[in-house]
Tab-separated table of C-alpha atoms in Angstrom:
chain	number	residue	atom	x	y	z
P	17	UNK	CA	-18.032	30.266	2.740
P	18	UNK	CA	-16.288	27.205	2.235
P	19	UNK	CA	-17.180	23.629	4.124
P	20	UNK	CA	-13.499	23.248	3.726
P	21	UNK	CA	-11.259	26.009	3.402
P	22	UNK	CA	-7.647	24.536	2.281
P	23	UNK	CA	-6.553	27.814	0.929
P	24	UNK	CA	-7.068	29.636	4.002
P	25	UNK	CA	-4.365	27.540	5.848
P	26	UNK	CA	-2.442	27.228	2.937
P	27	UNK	CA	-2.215	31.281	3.074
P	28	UNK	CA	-0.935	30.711	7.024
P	29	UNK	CA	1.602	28.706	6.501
P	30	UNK	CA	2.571	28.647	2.289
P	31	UNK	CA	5.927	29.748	2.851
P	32	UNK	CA	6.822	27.137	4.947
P	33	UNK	CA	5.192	24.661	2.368
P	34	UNK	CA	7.304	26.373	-0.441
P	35	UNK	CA	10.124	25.848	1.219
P	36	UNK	CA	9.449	22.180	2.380
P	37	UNK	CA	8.876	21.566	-1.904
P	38	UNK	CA	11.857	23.518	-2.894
P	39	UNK	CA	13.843	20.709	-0.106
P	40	UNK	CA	12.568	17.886	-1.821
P	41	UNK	CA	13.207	19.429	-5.407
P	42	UNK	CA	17.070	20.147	-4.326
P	43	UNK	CA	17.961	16.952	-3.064
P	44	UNK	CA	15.859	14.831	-5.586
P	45	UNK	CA	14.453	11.588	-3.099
P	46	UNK	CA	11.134	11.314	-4.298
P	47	UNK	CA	10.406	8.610	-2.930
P	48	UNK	CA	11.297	7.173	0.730
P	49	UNK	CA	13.201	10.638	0.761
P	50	UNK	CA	14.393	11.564	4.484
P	51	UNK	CA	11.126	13.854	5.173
P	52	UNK	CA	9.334	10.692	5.355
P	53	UNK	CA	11.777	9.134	8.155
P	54	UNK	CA	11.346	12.143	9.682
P	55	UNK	CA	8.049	12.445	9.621
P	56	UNK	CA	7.297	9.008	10.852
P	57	UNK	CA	9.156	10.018	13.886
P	58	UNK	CA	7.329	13.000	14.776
P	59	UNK	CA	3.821	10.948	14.393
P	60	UNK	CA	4.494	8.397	16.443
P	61	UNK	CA	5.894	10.664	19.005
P	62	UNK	CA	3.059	13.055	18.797
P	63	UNK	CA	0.644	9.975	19.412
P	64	UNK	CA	2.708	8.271	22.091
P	65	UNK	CA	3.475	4.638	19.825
P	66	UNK	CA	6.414	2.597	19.353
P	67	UNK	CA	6.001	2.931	15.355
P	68	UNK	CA	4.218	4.919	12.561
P	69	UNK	CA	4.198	3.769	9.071
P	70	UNK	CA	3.288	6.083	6.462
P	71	UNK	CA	1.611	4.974	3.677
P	72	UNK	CA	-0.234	5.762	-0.147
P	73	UNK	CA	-3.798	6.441	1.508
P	74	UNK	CA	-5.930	5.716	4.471
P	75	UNK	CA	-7.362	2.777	2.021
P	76	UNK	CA	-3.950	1.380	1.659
P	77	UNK	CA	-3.042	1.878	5.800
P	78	UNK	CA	-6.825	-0.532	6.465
P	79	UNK	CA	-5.316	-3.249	3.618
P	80	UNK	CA	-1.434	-3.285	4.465
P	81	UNK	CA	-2.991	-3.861	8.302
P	82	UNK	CA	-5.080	-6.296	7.599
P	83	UNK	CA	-2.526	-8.034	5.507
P	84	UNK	CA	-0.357	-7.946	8.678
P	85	UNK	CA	-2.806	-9.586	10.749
P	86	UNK	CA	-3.071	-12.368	7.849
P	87	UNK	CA	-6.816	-11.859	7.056
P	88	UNK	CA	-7.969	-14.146	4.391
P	89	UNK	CA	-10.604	-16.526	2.862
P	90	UNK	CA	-12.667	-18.012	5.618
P	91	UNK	CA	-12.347	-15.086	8.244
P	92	UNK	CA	-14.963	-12.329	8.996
P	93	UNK	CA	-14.346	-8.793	10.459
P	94	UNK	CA	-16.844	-7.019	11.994
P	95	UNK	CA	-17.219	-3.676	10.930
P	96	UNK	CA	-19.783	-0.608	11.074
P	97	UNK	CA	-22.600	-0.459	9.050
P	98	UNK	CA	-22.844	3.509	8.998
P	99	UNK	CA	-19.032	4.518	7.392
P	100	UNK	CA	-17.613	4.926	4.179
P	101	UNK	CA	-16.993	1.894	1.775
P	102	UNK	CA	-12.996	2.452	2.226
P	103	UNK	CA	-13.909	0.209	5.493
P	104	UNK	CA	-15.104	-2.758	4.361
P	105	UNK	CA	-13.916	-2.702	1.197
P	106	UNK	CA	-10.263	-3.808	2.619
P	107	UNK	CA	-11.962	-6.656	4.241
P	108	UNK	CA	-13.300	-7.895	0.356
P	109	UNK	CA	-10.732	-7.309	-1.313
P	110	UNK	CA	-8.405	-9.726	0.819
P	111	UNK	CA	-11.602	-12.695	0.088
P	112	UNK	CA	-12.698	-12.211	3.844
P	113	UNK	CA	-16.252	-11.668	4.830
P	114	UNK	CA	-17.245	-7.829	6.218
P	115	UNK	CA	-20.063	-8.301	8.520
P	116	UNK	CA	-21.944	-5.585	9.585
P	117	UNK	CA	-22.681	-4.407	12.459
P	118	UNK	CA	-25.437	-1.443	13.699
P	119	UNK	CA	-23.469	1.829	15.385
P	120	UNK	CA	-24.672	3.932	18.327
P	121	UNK	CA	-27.101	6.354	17.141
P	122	UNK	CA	-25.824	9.014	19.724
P	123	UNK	CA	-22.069	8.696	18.590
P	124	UNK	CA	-22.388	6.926	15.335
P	125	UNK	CA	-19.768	4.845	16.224
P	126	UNK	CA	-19.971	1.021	16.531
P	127	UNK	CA	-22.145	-0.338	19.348
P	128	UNK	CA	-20.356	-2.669	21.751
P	129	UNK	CA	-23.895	-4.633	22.611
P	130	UNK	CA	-23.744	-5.656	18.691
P	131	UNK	CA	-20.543	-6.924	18.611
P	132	UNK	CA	-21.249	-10.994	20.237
P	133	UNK	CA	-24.168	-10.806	17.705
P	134	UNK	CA	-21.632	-10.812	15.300
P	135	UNK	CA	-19.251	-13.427	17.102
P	136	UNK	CA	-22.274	-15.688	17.028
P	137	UNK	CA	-23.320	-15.257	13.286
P	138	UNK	CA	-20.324	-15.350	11.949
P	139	UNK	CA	-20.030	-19.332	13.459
P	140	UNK	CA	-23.240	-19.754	12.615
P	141	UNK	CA	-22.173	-19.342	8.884
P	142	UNK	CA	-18.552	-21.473	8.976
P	143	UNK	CA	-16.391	-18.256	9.253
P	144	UNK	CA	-14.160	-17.144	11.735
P	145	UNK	CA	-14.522	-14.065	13.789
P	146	UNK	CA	-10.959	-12.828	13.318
P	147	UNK	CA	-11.079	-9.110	13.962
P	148	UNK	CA	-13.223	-6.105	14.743
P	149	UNK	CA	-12.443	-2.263	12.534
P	150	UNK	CA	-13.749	0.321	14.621
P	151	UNK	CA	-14.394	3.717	12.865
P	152	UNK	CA	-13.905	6.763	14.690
P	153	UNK	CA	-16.685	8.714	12.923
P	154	UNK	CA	-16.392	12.389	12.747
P	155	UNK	CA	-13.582	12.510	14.360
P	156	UNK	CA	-15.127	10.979	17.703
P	157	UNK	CA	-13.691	8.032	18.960
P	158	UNK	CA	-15.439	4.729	19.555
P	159	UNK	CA	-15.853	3.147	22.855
P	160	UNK	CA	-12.602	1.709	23.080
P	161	UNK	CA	-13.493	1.057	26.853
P	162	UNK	CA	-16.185	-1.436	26.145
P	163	UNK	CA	-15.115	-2.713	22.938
P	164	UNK	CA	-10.938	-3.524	23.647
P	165	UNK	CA	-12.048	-5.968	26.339
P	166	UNK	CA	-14.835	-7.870	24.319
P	167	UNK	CA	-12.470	-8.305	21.670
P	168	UNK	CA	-9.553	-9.749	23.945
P	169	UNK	CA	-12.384	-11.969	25.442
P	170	UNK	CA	-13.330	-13.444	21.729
P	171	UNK	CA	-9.445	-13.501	20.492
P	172	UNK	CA	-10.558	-11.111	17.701
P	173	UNK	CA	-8.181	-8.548	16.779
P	174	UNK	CA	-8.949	-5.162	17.204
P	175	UNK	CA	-8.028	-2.548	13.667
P	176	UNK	CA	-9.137	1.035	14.731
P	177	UNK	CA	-10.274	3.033	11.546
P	178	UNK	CA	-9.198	6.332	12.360
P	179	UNK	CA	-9.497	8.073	8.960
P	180	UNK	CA	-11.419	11.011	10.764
P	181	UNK	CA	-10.195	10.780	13.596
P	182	UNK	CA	-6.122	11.475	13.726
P	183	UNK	CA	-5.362	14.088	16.687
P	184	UNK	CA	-8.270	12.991	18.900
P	185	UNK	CA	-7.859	10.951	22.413
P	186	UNK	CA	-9.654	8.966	24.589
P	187	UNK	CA	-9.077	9.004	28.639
P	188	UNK	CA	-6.117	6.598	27.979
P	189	UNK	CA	-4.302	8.691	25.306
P	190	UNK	CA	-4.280	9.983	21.605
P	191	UNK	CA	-5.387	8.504	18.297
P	192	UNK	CA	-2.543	5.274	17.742
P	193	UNK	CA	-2.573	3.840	21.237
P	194	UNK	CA	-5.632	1.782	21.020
P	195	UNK	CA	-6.052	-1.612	19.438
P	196	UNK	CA	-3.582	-3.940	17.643
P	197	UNK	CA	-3.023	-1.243	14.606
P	198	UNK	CA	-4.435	2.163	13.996
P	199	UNK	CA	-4.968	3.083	10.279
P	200	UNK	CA	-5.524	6.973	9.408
P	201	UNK	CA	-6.015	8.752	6.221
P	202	UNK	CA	-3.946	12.162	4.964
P	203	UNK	CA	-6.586	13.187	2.442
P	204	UNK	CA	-7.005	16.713	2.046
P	205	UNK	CA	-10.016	17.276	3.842
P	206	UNK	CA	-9.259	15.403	6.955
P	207	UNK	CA	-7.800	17.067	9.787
P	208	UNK	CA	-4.252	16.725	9.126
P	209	UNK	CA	-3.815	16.445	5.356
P	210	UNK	CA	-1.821	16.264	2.474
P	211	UNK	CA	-2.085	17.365	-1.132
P	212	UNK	CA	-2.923	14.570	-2.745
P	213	UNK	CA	-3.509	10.797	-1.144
P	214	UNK	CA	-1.744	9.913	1.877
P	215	UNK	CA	-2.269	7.569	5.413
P	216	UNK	CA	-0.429	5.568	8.292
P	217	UNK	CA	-0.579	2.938	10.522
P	218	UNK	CA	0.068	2.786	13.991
P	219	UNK	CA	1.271	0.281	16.426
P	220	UNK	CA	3.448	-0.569	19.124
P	221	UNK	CA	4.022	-4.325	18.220
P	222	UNK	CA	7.124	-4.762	16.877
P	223	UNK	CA	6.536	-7.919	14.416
P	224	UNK	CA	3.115	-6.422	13.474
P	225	UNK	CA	4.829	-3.123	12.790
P	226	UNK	CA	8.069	-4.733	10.536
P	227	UNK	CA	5.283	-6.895	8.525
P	228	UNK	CA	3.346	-3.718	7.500
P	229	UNK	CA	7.066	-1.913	6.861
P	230	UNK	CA	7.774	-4.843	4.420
P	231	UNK	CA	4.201	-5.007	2.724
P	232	UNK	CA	4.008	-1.519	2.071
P	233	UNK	CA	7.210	-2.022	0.125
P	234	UNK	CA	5.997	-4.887	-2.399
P	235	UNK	CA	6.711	-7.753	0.866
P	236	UNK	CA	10.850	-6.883	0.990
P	237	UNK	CA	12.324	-8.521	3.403
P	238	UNK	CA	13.670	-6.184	6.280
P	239	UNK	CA	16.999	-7.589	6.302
P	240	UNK	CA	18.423	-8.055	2.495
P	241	UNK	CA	18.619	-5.944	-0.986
P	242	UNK	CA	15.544	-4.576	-2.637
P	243	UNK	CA	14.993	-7.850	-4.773
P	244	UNK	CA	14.533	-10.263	-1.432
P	245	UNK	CA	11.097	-10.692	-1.226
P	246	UNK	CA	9.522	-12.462	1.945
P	247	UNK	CA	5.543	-12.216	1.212
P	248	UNK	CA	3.377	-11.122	-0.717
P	249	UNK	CA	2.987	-6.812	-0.793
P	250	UNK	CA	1.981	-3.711	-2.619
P	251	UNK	CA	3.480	-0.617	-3.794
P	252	UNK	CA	2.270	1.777	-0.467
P	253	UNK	CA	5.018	4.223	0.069
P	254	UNK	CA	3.672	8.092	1.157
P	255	UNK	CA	5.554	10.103	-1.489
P	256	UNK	CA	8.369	12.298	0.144
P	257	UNK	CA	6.620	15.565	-1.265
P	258	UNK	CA	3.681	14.781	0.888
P	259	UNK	CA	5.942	13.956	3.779
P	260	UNK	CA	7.156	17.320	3.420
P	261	UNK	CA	3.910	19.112	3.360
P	262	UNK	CA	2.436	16.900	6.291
P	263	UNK	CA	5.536	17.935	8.829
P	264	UNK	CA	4.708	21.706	8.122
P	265	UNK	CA	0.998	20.984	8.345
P	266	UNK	CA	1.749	18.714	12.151
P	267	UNK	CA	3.733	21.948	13.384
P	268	UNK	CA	0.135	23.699	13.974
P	269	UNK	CA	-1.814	20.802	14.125
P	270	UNK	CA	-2.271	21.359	17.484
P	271	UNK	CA	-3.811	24.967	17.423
P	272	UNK	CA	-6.144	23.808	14.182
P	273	UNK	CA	-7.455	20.776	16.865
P	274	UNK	CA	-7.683	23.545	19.427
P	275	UNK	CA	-9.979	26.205	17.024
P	276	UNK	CA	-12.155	22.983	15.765
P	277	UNK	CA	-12.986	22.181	19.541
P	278	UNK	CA	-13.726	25.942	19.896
P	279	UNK	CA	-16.562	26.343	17.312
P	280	UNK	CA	-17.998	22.716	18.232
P	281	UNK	CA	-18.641	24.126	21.735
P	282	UNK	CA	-19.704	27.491	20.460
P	283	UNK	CA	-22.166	25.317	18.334
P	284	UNK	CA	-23.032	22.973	20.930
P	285	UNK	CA	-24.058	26.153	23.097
P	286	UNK	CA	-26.421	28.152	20.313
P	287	UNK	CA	-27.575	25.717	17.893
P	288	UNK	CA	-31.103	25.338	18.045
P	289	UNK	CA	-33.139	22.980	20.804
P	290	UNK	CA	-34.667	21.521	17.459
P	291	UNK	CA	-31.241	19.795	16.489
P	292	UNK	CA	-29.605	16.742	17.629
P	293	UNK	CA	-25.626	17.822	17.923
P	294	UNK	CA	-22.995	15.871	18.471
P	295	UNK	CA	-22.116	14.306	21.704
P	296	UNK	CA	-19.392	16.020	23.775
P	297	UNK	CA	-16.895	13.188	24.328
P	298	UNK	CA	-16.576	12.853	28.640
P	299	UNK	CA	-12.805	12.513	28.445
P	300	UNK	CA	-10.546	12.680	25.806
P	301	UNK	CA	-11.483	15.264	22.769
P	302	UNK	CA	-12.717	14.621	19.137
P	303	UNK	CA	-11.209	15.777	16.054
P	304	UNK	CA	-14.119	17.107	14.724
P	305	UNK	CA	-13.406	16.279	11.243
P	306	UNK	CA	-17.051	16.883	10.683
P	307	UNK	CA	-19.750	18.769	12.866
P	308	UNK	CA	-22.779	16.207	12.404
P	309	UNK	CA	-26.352	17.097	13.470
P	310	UNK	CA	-30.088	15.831	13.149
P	311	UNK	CA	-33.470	17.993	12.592
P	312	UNK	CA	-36.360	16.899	14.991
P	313	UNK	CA	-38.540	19.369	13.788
P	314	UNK	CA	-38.275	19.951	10.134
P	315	UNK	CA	-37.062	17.374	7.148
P	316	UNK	CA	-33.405	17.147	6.186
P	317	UNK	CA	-34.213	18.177	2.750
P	318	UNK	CA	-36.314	21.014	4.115
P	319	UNK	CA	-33.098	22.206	6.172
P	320	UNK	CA	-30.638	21.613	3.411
P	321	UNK	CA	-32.758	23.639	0.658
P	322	UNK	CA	-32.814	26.490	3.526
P	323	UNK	CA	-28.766	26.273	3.690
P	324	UNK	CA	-28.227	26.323	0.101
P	325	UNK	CA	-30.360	29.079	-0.674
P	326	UNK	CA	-28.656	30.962	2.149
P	327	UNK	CA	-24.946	29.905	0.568
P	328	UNK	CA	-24.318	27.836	3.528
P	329	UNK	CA	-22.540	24.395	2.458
P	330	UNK	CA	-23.585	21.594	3.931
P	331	UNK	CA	-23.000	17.700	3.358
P	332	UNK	CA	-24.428	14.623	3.633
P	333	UNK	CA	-22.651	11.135	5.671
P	334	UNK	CA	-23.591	9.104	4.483
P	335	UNK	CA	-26.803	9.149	2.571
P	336	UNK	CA	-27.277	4.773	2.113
P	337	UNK	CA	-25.935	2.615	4.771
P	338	UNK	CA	-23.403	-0.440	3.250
P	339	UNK	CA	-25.863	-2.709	3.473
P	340	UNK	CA	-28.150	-0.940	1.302
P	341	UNK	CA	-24.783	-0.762	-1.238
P	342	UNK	CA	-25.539	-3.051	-4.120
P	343	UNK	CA	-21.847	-4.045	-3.582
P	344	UNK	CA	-22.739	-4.996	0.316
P	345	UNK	CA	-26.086	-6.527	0.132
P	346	UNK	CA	-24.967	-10.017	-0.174
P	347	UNK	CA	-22.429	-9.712	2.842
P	348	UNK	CA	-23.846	-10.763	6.374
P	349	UNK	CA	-24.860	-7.956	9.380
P	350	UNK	CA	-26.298	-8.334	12.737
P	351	UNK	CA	-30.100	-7.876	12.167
P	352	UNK	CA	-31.991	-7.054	8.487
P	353	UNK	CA	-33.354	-3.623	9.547
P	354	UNK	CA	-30.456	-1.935	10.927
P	355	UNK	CA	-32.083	0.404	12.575
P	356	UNK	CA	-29.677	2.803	13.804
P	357	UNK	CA	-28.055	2.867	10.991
P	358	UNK	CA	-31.145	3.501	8.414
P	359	UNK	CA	-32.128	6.296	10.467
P	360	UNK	CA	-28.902	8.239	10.763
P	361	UNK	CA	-28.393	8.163	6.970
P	362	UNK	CA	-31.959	9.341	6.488
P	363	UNK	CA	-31.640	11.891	8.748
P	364	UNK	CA	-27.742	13.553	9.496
P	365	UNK	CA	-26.285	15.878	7.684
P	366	UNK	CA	-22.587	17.921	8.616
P	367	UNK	CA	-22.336	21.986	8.777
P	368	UNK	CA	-18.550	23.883	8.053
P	369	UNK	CA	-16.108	23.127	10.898
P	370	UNK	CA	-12.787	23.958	9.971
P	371	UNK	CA	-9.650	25.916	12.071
P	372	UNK	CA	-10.438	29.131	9.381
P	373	UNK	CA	-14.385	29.501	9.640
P	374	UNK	CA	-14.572	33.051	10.728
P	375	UNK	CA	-16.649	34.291	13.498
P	376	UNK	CA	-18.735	36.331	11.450
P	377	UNK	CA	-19.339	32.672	9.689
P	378	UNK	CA	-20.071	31.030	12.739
P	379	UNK	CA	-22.763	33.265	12.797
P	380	UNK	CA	-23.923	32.664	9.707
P	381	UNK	CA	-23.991	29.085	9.703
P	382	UNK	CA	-26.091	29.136	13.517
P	383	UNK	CA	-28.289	32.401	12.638
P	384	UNK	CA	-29.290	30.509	9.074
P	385	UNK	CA	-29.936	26.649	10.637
P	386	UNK	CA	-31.717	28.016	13.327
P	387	UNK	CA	-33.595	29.635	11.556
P	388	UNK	CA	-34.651	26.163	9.302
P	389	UNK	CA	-35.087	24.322	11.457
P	390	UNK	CA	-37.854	26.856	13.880
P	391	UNK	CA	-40.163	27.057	10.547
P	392	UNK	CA	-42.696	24.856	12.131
P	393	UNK	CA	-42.356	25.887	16.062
C-alpha cells in the first residue's frame, strides 16, 4: 500500500501522457511552448478567475506574488505557525518580517481571532502589517469568511497559500477566487501534479496579474523584445513538458476530487470514536490532499509503531512548529507558547488518501488504526 500511489494513475491515463510528451518532443518549445498557454486557460476557467500564471513551483508562485504586491524591508506578513517552511520562507527571503500567527486546532488553518494580535505587534515593533498568507492545510480551506473582511478593514493584503488545496471551494467558489492572489503548488504528491516541480498564481486583477507575468520572466516588460526589462524578476516559467502532463492530469481531476471526498466520508463514518478526524467543511469541499487525524486515547508513536508493523504508511505534518525552526525562532508570533500549534505537531499524524486506495485498503487502513488506537479501552 502506497500513501501515494502515482503509478496507479499513471497506469489510467499513460497513454494520454505519452502522447502529450511525444507533442512536445515533435514540435520542440520547451519552454513557454503552446501547452502552457493552453493550459493557463483551462485553470483559470476551471477556477472561475480572470488569469492563471503558471509557474517553476508552488515556492516560486508565494515569491513572484509577493514580489507583485511589492513586499520588502520594513513590512510584516502574517502567516501560520503550523505549515511548511515554503510559507514563510518567501516572506524572508524578500527582507520582510514573517510573523506568526497560532491556527485553529479543529481545521489547522489560521485563526481569524489571532490575526489583530498580529496587526498590533507588528506596530508595536516599527513594521508594517502589509499582508496576511493563509494556508489551506490539507486541502481544507481557511475561513475566508472571517478573515477577507479583517484584512480589508486593516488594508493588509490578503495571499492565499493554496499548495494543498487546488480543486477545493468555499460557499463563494473554487480555489483562485479568494484574496488578492492565490499561489498553488504542482508537486507530485499534491492533488493535481506534475512530474517534477511546478505551481501558479491566481488572480483576477489585471495589473497584479501582468506584474507576476513579467517577474516570472526575469521582470520583461509586457510590451517590448525579450531584452526590455522593467523590474527586477526571476527565471519562473512551468516547463512546457509539465504543461503537457498537467492538462491530461486536469481532464480527470474532477473524478480524482470526487473518489478523495468518497473515502474521507467513508473514514469520517468508521474511524474509531478514539480519533479526532478532520472537520467536514459546511459548504464548499476540501481537497483532501491529506487525511489528518489525532489519538485521544493512545500516543502518536504508539499508533504509528502499530501502522508500520501492519505495512500501513503513515506521515507526520508537521512534527516542529516554525517557531520552534532554528531558522524561525528569532522572527516575531502572536503569543510565546503557541498553543494550538505545539499541540497539533505533537499530536497529528495523516493516513493514505489518494483517488487509487482500493476498497480492500480502505479496510485495511480503518480495521488496523482502529485497532491502535482501542489498546487501552
Amino acid at each position: 500500500m502506497s500513501f501515494v500511489d502515482l503509478a496507479a494513475q499513471q497506469n489510467r491515463i499513460r497513454p494520454q501522457i505519452d502522447q502529450a510528451i511525444a507533442r512536445v518532443l515533435a514540435h520542440g518549445k520547451y519552454i513557454m511552448g503552446p501547452e502552457v498557454k493552453q493550459l493557463e486557460t483551462e485553470l483559470a476557467d476551471y477556477c472561475g478567475v480572470e488569469h492563471a500564471i503558471s509557474v517553476s513551483s508552488g515556492t516560486d508562485a508565494l515569491l513572484i506574488a509577493l514580489m507583485a504586491l511589492d513586499v520588502g524591508p520594513g513590512d510584516a506578513v502574517l502567516c501560520p505557525n503550523f505549515t511548511y517552511t515554503a510559507t514563510p520562507e518567501s516572506i524572508a527571503l524578500l527582507k520582510a518580517k514573517p510573523l506568526f500567527v497560532d491556527v485553529d486546532p479543529d481545521t489547522f488553518n489560521l485563526d481569524p481571532d489571532e490575526i489583530k494580535k498580529g496587526v498590533l505587534l507588528a506596530k508595536s515593533m516599527g513594521l508594517k502589517p502589509k499582508g496576511i498568507i493563509t494556508v489551506d492545510l490539507f486541502g481544507l480551506p481557511a475561513n475566508y469568511g472571517a478573515i477577507e473582511p479583517i484584512a480589508k478593514e486593516q488594508e493588509m493584503f490578503l495571499l492565499c497559500d493554496a499548495a494543498q488545496s487546488f480543486g477545493a471551494a468555499t460557499g463563494k467558489g473554487r480555489t483562485g477566487q479568494a484574496g488578492d492572489i492565490t499561489a498553488t503548488s504542482f508537486f507530485p504528491a499534491k492533488p493535481l501534479g506534475c512530474y517534477g516541480d511546478g505551481g501558479a498564481v491566481f488572480s483576477s486583477n489585471d495589473a497584479l496579474a501582468e506584474k507576476m507575468k513579467s517577474i516570472r520572466l526575469h521582470g520583461k516588460a509586457s510590451r517590448g523584445g525579450k531584452y526590455d526589462i522593467e523590474r527586477i524578476g526571476l527565471n519562473g516559467r512551468l516547463d512546457t513538458i509539465q504543461a503537457a502532463i498537467l492538462l491530461e492530469k486536469l481532464a480527470i481531476f474532477e473524478s480524482e476530487l470526487e473518489k478523495r471526498q468518497s473515502i474521507a466520508e467513508r473514514y469520517c463514518r468508521e474511524l474509531s470514536p478514539g480519533l479526532i478526524t478532520p472537520r467536514m467543511p459546511s459548504e464548499g469541499r476540501c481537497a483532501w490532499a491529506q487525511y489528518t487525524v489525532r489519538s485521544t486515547t493512545v500516543s502518536r508513536s504508539a499508533v504509528l509503531d502499530s501502522l508500520n508493523s501492519q505495512s500501513v504508511p503513515a506521515a507526520i505534518y508537521y512534527p516542529r512548529p516554525l517557531h520552534e525552526q532554528n531558522a524561525y525562532s528569532h522572527f516575531p508570533r502572536t503569543s510565546s507558547e503557541m498553543a494550538a500549534s505545539k499541540l497539533l505537531s505533537e499530536s497529528v499524524f495523516s493516513i493514505p488518501i489518494h483517488p487509487y486506495l482500493t476498497p480492500e485498503q480502505q479496510d485495511r487502513v480503518i480495521e488496523v488504526l482502529n485497532r491502535a488506537v482501542n489498546l487501552n479501552r
